[in-house]
Amino acid sequence: MKELIIHEAFWQLFPEGRINVLVVKNINNQQTIDSQPLLDQASTNALSFTQEESWTDNPVISQWRQAYQQFKTKKGARSSIEALLKRNKQGHPVKSINPLVDLYNVISLTYGVPCGGEDLAKIDGNLNLGLAKGGESFLPLGAEEDSPALAGELCYFDNTGAVCRCLNWREAQRTMLTDTTQEAILLIEAINNEQAQRADEAILHLQELVAATLGVKGEIYHLTPTNTTITL
């Protein structure tokens, strides 16, 4: 059995942190669904998180910028929620990719939280969130060359290498969700209590959307400083 293990290093950096998880199995991610209305509505809702004229005065942006100063990062790395909100603010609509990715993008935009997902079958051994030793293999989405993790970088990794670098910045091609994915782990991260409240609402909504859209009710887990490991 595989496990998701959140290492002590994460909790030391973010003692109010929370990782919400939805594990979904027996999925048909090849279904044809019309996600665009959901994505469009979520994009409209997301504008509420970027109302300040100065970009870094928006709390979602400033909080994650500060978080990324707490560990080693690749130059220019930003939280996935910042990238998504920036794209949205600039008027670039989020387009449909595949059902699971579409649904977590809907939730990310709606609640202003970073969401991501991995194909469980492609995870080699346990999935860990902790500090990289440095040199962990990582082929980014859309790239052709290896871009290894840095020593001291907070990232997800398994026995083969890095799965998602700089916490939630960029994911690997190796474990990405595709239309052939049948088992998935979907993650929502929070680094303080206010974010955790939104993340708790978000994971419930994500569970509902997956059930309504794909016909499978996933199982929710909450990882906290007193509950740091789950069996997937």
PDB file of C-alpha atoms in Angstrom, residues 24-31 97-101 118-122 173-184 214:
ATOM      1  CA  VAL A  24     -10.611   8.971  -6.146  1.00  0.00           C
ATOM      2  CA  LYS A  25     -10.509   5.504  -7.673  1.00  0.00           C
ATOM      3  CA  ASN A  26     -12.248   3.684 -10.526  1.00  0.00           C
ATOM      4  CA  ILE A  27     -12.419   6.870 -12.579  1.00  0.00           C
ATOM      5  CA  ASN A  28     -13.262   7.185 -16.237  1.00  0.00           C
ATOM      6  CA  ASN A  29     -11.377  10.385 -17.018  1.00  0.00           C
ATOM      7  CA  GLN A  30     -12.043   9.949 -20.733  1.00  0.00           C
ATOM      8  CA  GLN A  31     -15.631  11.088 -20.381  1.00  0.00           C
ATOM      9  CA  ILE A  97      -7.898  19.991 -20.273  1.00  0.00           C
ATOM     10  CA  ASN A  98      -9.490  16.814 -18.929  1.00  0.00           C
ATOM     11  CA  PRO A  99     -12.285  16.284 -16.377  1.00  0.00           C
ATOM     12  CA  LEU A 100     -10.163  15.918 -13.227  1.00  0.00           C
ATOM     13  CA  VAL A 101      -7.889  18.843 -14.062  1.00  0.00           C
ATOM     14  CA  GLU A 118      -1.406  13.187  -9.487  1.00  0.00           C
ATOM     15  CA  ASP A 119      -2.021   9.798 -11.065  1.00  0.00           C
ATOM     16  CA  LEU A 120      -1.719   7.348  -8.175  1.00  0.00           C
ATOM     17  CA  ALA A 121      -0.697   4.477 -10.425  1.00  0.00           C
ATOM     18  CA  LYS A 122       2.346   6.465 -11.547  1.00  0.00           C
ATOM     19  CA  GLN A 173       5.011  14.915 -16.681  1.00  0.00           C
ATOM     20  CA  ARG A 174       5.627  11.489 -15.151  1.00  0.00           C
ATOM     21  CA  THR A 175       2.704  11.607 -12.691  1.00  0.00           C
ATOM     22  CA  MET A 176       0.373  14.141 -14.282  1.00  0.00           C
ATOM     23  CA  LEU A 177      -3.349  13.455 -14.635  1.00  0.00           C
ATOM     24  CA  THR A 178      -4.311  12.348 -18.134  1.00  0.00           C
ATOM     25  CA  ASP A 179      -7.417  10.994 -19.815  1.00  0.00           C
ATOM     26  CA  THR A 180      -6.180   7.468 -19.018  1.00  0.00           C
ATOM     27  CA  THR A 181      -5.948   8.124 -15.262  1.00  0.00           C
ATOM     28  CA  GLN A 182      -8.051   5.684 -13.245  1.00  0.00           C
ATOM     29  CA  GLU A 183      -6.839   6.494  -9.720  1.00  0.00           C
ATOM     30  CA  ALA A 184      -6.017  10.005  -8.560  1.00  0.00           C
ATOM     31  CA  LEU A 214     -17.579  11.347 -12.913  1.00  0.00           C
TER      32      LEU A 214
END
